[in-house]
mmCIF file of C-alpha atoms in Angstrom:
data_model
loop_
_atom_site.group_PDB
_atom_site.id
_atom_site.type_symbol
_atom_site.label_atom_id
_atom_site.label_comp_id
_atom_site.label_asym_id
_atom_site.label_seq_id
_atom_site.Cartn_x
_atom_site.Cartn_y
_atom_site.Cartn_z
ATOM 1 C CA UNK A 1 14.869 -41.624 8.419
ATOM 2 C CA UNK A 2 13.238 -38.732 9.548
ATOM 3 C CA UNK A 3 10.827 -37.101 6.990
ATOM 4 C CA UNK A 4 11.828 -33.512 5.864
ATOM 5 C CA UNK A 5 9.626 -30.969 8.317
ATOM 6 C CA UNK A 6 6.689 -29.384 6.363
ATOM 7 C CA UNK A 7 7.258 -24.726 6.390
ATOM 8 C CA UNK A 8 3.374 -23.563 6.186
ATOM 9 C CA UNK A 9 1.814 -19.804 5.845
ATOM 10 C CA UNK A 10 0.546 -19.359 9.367
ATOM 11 C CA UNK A 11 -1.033 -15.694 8.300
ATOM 12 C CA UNK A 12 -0.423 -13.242 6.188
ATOM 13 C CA UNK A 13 -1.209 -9.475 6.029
ATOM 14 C CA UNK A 14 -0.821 -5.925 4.384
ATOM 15 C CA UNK A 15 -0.825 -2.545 4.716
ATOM 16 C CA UNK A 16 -2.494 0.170 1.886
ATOM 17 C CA UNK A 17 -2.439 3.530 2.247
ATOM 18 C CA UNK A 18 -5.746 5.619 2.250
ATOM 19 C CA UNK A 19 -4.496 7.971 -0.243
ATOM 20 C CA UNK A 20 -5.224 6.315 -4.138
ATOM 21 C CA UNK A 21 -3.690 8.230 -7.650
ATOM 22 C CA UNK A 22 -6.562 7.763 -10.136
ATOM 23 C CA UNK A 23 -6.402 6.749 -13.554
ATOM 24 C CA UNK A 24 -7.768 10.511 -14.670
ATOM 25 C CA UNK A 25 -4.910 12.133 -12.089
ATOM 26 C CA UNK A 26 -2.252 9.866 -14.015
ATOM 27 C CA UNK A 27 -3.197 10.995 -17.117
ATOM 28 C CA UNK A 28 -2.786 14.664 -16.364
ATOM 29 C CA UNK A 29 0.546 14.095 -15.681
ATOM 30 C CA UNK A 30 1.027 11.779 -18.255
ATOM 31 C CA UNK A 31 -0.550 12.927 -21.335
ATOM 32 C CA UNK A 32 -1.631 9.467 -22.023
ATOM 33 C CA UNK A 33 -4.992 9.143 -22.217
ATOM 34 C CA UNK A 34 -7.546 8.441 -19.016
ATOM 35 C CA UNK A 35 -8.817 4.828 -20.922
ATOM 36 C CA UNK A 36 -5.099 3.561 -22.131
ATOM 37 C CA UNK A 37 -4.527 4.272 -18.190
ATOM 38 C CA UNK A 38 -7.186 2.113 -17.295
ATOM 39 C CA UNK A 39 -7.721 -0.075 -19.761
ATOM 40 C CA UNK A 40 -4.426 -1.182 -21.430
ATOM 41 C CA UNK A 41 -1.929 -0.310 -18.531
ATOM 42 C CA UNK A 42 -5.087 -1.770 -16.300
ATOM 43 C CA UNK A 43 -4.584 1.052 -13.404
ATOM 44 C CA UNK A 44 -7.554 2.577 -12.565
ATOM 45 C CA UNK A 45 -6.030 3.681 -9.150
ATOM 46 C CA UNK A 46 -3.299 3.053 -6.808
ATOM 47 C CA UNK A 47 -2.148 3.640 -3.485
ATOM 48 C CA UNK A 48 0.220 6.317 -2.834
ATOM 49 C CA UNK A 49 1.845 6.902 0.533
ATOM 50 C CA UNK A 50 0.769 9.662 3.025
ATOM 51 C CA UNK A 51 1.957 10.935 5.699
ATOM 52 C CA UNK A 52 4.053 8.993 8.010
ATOM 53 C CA UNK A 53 4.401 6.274 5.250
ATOM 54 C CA UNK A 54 7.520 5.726 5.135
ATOM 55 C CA UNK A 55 8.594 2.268 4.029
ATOM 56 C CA UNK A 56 9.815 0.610 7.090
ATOM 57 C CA UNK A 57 6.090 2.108 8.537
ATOM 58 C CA UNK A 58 3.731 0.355 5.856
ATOM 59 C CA UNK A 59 6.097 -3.108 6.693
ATOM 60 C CA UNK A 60 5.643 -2.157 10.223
ATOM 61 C CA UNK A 61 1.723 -1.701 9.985
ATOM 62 C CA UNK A 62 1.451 -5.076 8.024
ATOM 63 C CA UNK A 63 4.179 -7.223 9.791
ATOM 64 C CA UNK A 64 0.885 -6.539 12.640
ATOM 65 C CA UNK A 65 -1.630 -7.852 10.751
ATOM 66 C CA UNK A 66 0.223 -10.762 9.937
ATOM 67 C CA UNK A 67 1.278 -12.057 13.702
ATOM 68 C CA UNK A 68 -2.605 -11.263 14.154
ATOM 69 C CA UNK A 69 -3.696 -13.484 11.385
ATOM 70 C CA UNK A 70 -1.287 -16.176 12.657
ATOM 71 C CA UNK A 71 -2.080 -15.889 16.082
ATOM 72 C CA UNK A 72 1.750 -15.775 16.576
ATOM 73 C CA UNK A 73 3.348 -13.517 19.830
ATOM 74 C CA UNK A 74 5.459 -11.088 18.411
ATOM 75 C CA UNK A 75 8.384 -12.901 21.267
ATOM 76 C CA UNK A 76 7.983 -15.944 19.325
ATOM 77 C CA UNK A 77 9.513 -15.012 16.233
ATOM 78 C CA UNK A 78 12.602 -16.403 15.754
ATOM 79 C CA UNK A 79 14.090 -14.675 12.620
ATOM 80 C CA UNK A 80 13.120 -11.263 10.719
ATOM 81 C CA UNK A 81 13.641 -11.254 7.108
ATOM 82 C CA UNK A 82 13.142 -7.269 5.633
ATOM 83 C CA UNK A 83 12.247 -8.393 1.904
ATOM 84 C CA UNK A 84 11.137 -5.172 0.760
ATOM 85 C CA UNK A 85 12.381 -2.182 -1.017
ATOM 86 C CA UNK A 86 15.682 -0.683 -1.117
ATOM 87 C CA UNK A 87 14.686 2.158 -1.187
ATOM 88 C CA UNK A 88 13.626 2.206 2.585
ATOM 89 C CA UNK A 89 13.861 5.516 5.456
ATOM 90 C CA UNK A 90 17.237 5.848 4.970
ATOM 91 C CA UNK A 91 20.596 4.523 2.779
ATOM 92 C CA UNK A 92 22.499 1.892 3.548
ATOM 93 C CA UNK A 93 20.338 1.129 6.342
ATOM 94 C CA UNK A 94 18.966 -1.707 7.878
ATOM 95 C CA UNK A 95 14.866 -1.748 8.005
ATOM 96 C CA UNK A 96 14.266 -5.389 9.671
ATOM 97 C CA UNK A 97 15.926 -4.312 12.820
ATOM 98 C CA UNK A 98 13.743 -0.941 13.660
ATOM 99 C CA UNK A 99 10.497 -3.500 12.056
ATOM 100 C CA UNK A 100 11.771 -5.980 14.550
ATOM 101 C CA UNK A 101 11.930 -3.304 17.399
ATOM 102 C CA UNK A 102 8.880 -1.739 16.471
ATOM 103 C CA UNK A 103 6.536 -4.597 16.705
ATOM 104 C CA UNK A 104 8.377 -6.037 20.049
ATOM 105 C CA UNK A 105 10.090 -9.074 18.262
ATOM 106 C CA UNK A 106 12.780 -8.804 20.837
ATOM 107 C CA UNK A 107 14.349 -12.064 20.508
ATOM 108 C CA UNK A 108 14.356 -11.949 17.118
ATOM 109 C CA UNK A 109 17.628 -11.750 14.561
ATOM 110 C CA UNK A 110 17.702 -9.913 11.330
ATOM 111 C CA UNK A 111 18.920 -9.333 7.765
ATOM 112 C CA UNK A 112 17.808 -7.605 5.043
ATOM 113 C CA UNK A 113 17.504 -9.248 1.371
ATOM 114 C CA UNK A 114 16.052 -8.054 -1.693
ATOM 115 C CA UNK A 115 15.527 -9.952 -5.394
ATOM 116 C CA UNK A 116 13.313 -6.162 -6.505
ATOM 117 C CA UNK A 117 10.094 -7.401 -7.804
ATOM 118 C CA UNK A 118 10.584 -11.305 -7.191
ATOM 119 C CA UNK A 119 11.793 -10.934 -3.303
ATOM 120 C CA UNK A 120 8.286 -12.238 -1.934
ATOM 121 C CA UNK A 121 9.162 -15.521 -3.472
ATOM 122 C CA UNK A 122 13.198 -15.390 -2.842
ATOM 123 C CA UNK A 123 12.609 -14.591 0.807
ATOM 124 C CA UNK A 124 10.285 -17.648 1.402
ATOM 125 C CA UNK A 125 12.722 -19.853 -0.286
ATOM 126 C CA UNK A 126 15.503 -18.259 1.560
ATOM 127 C CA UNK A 127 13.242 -18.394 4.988
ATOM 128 C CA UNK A 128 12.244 -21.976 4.529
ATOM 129 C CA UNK A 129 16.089 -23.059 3.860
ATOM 130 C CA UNK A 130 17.420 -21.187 7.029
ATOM 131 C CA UNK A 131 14.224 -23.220 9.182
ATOM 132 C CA UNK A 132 15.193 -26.989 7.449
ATOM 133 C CA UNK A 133 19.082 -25.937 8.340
ATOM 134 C CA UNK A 134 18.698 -24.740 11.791
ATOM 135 C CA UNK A 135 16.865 -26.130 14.741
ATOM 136 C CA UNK A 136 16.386 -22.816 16.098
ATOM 137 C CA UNK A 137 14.607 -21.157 13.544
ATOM 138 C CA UNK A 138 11.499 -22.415 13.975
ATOM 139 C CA UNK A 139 8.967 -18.608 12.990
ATOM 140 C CA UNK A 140 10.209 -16.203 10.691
ATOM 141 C CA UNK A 141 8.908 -13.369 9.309
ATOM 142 C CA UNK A 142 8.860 -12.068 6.577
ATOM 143 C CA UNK A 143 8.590 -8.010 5.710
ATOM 144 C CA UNK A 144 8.163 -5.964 3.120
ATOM 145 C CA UNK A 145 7.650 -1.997 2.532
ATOM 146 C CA UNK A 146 7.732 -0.863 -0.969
ATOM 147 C CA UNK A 147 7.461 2.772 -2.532
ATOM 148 C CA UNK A 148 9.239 2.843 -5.217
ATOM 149 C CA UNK A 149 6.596 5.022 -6.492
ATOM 150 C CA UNK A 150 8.693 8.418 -5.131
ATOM 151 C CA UNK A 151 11.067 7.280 -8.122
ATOM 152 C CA UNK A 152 9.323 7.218 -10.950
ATOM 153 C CA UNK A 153 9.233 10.686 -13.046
ATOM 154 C CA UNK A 154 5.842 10.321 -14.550
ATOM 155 C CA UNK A 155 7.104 12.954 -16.903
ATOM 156 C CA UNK A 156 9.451 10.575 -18.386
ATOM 157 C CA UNK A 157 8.118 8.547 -21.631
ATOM 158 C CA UNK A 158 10.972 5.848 -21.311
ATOM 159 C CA UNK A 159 9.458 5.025 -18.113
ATOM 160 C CA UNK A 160 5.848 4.821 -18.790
ATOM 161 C CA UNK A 161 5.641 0.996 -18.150
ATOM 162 C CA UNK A 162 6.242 2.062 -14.849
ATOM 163 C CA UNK A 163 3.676 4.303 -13.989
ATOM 164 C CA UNK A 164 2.023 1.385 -12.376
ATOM 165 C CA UNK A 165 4.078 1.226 -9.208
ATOM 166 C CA UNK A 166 2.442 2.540 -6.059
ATOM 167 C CA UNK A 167 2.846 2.109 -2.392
ATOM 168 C CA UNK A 168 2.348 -0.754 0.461
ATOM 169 C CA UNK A 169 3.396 -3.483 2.611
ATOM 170 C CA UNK A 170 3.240 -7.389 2.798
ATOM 171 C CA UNK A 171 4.354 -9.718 5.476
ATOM 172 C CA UNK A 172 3.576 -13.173 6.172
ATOM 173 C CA UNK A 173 4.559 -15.953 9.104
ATOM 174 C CA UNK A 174 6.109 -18.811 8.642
ATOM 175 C CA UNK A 175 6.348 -21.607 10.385
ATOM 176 C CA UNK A 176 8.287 -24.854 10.850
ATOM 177 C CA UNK A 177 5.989 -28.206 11.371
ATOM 178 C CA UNK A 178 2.861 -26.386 10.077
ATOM 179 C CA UNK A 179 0.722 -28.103 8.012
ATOM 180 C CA UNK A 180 -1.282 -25.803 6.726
ATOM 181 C CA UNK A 181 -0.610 -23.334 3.643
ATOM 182 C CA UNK A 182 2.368 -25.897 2.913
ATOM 183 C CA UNK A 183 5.372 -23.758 1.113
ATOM 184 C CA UNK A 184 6.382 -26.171 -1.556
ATOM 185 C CA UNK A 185 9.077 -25.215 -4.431
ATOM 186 C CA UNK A 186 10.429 -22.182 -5.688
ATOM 187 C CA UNK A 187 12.413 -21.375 -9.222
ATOM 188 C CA UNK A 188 14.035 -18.334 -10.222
ATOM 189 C CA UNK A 189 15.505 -17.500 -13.716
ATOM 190 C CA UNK A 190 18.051 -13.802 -13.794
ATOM 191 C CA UNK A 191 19.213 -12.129 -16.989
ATOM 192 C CA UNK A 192 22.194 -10.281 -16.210
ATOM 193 C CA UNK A 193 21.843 -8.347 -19.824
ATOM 194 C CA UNK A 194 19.039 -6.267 -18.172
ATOM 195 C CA UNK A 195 20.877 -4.952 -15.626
ATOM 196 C CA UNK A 196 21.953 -1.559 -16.099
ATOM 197 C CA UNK A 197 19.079 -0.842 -18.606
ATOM 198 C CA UNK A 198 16.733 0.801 -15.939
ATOM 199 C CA UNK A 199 18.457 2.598 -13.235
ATOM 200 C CA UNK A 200 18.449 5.309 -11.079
ATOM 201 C CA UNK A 201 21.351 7.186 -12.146
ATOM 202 C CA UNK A 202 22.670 9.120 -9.788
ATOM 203 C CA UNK A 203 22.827 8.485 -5.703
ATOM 204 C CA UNK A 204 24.902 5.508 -6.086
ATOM 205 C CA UNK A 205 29.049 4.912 -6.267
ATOM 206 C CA UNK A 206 28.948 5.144 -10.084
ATOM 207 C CA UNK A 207 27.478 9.159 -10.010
ATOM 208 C CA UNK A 208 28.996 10.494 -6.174
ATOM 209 C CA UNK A 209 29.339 12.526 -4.948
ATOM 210 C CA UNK A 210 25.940 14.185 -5.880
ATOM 211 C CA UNK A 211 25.906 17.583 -7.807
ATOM 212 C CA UNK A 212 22.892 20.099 -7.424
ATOM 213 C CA UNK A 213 21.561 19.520 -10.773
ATOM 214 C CA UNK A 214 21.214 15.282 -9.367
ATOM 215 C CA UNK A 215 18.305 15.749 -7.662
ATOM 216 C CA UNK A 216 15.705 16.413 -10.470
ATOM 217 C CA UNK A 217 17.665 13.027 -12.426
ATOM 218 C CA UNK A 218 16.742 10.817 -8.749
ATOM 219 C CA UNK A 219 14.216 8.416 -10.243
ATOM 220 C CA UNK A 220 14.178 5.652 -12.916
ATOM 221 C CA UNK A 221 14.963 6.078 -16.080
ATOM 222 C CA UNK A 222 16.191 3.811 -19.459
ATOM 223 C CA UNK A 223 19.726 4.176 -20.002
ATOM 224 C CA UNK A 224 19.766 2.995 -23.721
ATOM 225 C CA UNK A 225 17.523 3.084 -26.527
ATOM 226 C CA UNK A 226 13.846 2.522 -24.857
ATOM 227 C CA UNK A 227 12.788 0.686 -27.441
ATOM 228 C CA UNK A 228 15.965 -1.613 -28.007
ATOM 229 C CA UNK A 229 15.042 -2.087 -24.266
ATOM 230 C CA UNK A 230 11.395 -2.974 -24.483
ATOM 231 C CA UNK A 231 12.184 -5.040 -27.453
ATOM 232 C CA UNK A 232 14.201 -7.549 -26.177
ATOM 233 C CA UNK A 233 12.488 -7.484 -22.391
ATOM 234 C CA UNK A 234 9.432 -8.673 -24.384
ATOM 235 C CA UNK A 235 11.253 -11.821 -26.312
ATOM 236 C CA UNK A 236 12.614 -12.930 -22.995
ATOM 237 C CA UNK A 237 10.049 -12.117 -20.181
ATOM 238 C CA UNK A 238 6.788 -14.138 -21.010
ATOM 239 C CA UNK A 239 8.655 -17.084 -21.916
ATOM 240 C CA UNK A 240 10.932 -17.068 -18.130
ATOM 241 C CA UNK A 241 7.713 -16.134 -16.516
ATOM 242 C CA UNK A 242 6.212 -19.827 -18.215
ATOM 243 C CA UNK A 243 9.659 -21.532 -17.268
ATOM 244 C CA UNK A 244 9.892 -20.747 -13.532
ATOM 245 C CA UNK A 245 6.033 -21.242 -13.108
ATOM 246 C CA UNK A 246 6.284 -24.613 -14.345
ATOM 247 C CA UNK A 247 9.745 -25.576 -12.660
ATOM 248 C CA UNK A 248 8.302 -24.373 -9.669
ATOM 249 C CA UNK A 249 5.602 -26.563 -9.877
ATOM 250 C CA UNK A 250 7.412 -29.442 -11.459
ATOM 251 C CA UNK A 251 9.730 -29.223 -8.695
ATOM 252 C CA UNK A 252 7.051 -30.000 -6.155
ATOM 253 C CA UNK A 253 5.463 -32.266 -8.202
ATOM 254 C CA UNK A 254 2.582 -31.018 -9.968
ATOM 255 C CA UNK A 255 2.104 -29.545 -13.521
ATOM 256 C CA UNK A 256 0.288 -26.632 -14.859
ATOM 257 C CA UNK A 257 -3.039 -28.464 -14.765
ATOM 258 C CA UNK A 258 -2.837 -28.516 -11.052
ATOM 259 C CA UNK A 259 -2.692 -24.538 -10.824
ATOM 260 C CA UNK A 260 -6.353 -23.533 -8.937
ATOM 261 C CA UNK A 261 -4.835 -20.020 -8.177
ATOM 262 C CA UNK A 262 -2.370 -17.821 -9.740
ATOM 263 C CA UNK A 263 -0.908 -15.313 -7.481
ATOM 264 C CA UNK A 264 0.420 -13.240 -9.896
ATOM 265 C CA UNK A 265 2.454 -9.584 -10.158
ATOM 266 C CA UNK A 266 0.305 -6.317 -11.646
ATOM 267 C CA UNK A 267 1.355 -5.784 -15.714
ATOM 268 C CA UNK A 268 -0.454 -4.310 -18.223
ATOM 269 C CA UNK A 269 -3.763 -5.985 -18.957
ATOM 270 C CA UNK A 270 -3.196 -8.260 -22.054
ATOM 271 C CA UNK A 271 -0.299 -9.771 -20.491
ATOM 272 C CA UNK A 272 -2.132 -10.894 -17.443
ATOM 273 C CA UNK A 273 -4.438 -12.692 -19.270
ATOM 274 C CA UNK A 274 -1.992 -13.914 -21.829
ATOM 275 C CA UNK A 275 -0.253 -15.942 -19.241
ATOM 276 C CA UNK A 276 -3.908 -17.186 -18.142
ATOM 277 C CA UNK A 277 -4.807 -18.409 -21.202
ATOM 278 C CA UNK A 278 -1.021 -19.563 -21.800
ATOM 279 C CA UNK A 279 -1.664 -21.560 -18.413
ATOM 280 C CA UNK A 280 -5.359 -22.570 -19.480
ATOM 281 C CA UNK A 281 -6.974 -20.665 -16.103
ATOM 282 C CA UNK A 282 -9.525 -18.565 -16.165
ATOM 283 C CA UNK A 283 -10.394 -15.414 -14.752
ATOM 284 C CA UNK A 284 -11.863 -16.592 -11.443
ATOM 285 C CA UNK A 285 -8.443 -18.226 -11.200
ATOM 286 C CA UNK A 286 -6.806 -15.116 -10.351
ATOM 287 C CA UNK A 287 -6.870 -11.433 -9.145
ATOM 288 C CA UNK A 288 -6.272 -8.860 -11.504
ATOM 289 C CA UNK A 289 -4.824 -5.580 -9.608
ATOM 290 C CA UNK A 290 -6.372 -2.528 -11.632
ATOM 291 C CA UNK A 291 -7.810 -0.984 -8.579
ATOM 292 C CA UNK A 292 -4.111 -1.363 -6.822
ATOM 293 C CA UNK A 293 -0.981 -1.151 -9.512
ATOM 294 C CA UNK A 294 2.029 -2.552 -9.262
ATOM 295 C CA UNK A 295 2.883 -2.753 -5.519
ATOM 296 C CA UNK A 296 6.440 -4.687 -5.581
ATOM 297 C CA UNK A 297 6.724 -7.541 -4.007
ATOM 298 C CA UNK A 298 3.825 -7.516 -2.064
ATOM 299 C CA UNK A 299 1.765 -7.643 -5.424
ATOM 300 C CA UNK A 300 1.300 -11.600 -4.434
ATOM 301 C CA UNK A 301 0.519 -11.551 -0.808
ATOM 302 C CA UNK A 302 -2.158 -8.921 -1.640
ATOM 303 C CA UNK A 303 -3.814 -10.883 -4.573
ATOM 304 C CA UNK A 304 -3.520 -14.597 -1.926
ATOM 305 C CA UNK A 305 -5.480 -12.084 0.655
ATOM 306 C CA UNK A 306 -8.174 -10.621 -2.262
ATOM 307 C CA UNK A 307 -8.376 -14.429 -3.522
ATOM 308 C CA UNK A 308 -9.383 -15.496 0.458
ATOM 309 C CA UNK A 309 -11.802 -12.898 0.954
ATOM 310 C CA UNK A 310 -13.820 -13.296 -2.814
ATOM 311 C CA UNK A 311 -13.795 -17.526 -1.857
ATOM 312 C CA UNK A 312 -11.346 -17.736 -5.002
ATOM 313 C CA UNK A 313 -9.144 -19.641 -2.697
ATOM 314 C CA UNK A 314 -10.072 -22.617 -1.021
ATOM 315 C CA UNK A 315 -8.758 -25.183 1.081
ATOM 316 C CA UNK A 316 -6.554 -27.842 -0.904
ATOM 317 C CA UNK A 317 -5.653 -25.284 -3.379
ATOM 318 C CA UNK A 318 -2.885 -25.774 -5.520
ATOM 319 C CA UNK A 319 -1.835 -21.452 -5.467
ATOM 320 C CA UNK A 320 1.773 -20.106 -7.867
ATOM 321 C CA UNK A 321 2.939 -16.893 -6.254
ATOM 322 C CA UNK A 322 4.817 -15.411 -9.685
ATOM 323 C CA UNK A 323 6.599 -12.345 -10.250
ATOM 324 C CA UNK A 324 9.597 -10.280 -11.880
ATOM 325 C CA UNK A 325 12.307 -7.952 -10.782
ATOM 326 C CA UNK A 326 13.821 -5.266 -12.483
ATOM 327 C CA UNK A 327 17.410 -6.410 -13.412
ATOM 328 C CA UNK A 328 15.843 -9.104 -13.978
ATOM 329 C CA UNK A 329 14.764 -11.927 -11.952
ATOM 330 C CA UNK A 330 12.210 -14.009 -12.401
ATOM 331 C CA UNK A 331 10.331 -15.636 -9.562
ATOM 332 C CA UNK A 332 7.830 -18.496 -9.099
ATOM 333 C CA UNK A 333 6.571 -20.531 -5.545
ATOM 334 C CA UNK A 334 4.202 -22.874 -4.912
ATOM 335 C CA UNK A 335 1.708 -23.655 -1.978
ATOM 336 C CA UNK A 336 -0.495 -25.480 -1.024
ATOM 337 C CA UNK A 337 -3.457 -23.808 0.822
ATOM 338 C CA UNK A 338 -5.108 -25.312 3.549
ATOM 339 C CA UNK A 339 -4.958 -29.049 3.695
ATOM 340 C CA UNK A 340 -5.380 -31.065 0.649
ATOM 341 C CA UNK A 341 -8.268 -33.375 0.395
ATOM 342 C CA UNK A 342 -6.411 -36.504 1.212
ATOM 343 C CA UNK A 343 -5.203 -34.823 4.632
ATOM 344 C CA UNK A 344 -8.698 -34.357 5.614
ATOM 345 C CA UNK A 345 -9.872 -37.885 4.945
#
């Protein structure tokens, strides 16, 4: 019987934008004090998009970087994955195509998928199951542009949580056979209760068509009680974010003792290092993204390219990629960087 073929990382890349929001510049339009900004919410700057950023460009930009990392010809890629925001150039609109047309992936198929928050980790899984199912998918990759940032009201105190959430793009290669950066298991944990709790609330089929006064309402905002909402996120989130980390990593046969890098999403400060200390890491053990925000689903590929270039990733690496989406979904995938130790001997 023929072993299962190994789906590696052959590169990765992003995309920032040169414009940043400071910590000082969110509190003027907050009213929440500069040091809560920076030291409890943990921003103290974030990329917002400029001109020409639109979020099929950023994916474009980084989808780039990441063929050059991988030494991969753009004509080689197989299958496109767009596994960034919704909220892309235009509605109902397909961004992996123009990416794929844009970068000169010309034999290249596409889709578009999206799990908010958690898709880095839901299109790997989803791109590694499509390459062990089909013997001609042998590169995909994967895409994401994210500014979700033009729909946040920073106005808004319901949404405050939020004022995080900034601007980028992630993509990464993978490939079938490569034994490097091996893409192990994935888990995922949704909550269906959270659904319609934070929404945009107009745009969509339940408020169209649109009525003048819809425009200033076109961002995110709690539709219940805020605190109701915050109360019971908090009993359910940290615990999920511990399950799916250690399924993941159960599932491909390690525990939490393994873990030499945690790839994590941007929260608020004390939660960061609450799940360190819940996973007994320390701080070298991760990348915490105060000079960055919240940047989607590329919040992981970032912190795996910060953890490279500070040497806080190493080959034989044992890295969990973990994250949430709004909704909510809860994400967790592990890799294994490089080749492991016995590989080498």
């Amino acid at each position: 019987m023929q072993p299962t073929p190994k789906v590696g990382i052959a590169g990765i890349g992003t995309y920032i934008p040169d414009r940043y929001m400071t910590a000082k510049e969110l509190s003027e339009a907050t009213n929440i004090p500069e040091d809560v900004i920076a030291l409890k919410f943990g921003v103290k700057r974030k990329p917002i998009p400029g001109i020409g950023d639109t979020t099929s460009r950023m994916g474009i930009e980084a989808a780039k970087k990441a063929l050059q990392n991988a030494n991969t010809d753009p004509m080689d890629v197989d299958l496109l994955i767009w596994n960034g925001a919704q909220h892309k150039d235009y509605p109902c609109w397909l961004a992996g195509l123009k990416v794929a047309e844009a970068i000169g992936a010309k034999r290249a198929w596409s889709f578009d998928m999206e799990a908010m928050c958690g898709s880095m980790m839901a299109g790997m899984d989803i791109a590694k199951s499509i390459m062990l199912a089909r013997d001609d998918v042998n590169t995909v990759l994967l895409v994401s542009g994210y500014r979700n940032v033009d729909l946040i009201n920073l106005k808004n105190p319901a949404t405050s949580f939020m004022l995080d959430i900034g601007a980028s793009g992630a993509a990464v290669v993978l490939k079938k056979n490569h034994d490097r950066n091996v893409v192990l298991s994935s888990a995922f944990k949704g909550d269906g209760s959270f659904s319609e709790d934070c929404v945009v609330p107009v745009g969509g089929s339940m408020k169209w068509p649109m009525e003048s006064g819809d425009v200033a309402r076109y961002s995110f905002d709690v539709t219940g009680d805020a605190a109701d909402f915050k109360k019971r996120l908090g009993e359910k989130t940290m615990p999920n974010f511990y399950a799916v980390i250690r399924e993941s990593l159960q599932k491909s046969g390690y525990s939490q003792n393994d873990i030499d890098y945690l790839a994590i999403l941007h929260f608020k400060k004390s939660a960061h290092f609450a799940v360190l200390e819940e996973l007994g890491l320390g701080e070298d053990q991760s990348t915490y993204l105060d000079e960055y925000g919240h940047l989607g689903q590329n919040d992981q590929i970032l912190s795996i390219e910060l953890g490279l270039a500070s040497g806080k990733i190493k080959d034989g690496d044992l890295i969990v990629m973990v994250g949430a989406g709004l909704g909510f979904v809860w994400a967790a995938t592990t890799v294994k960087w490089g080749r492991d130790q016995e590989e080498k001997k």
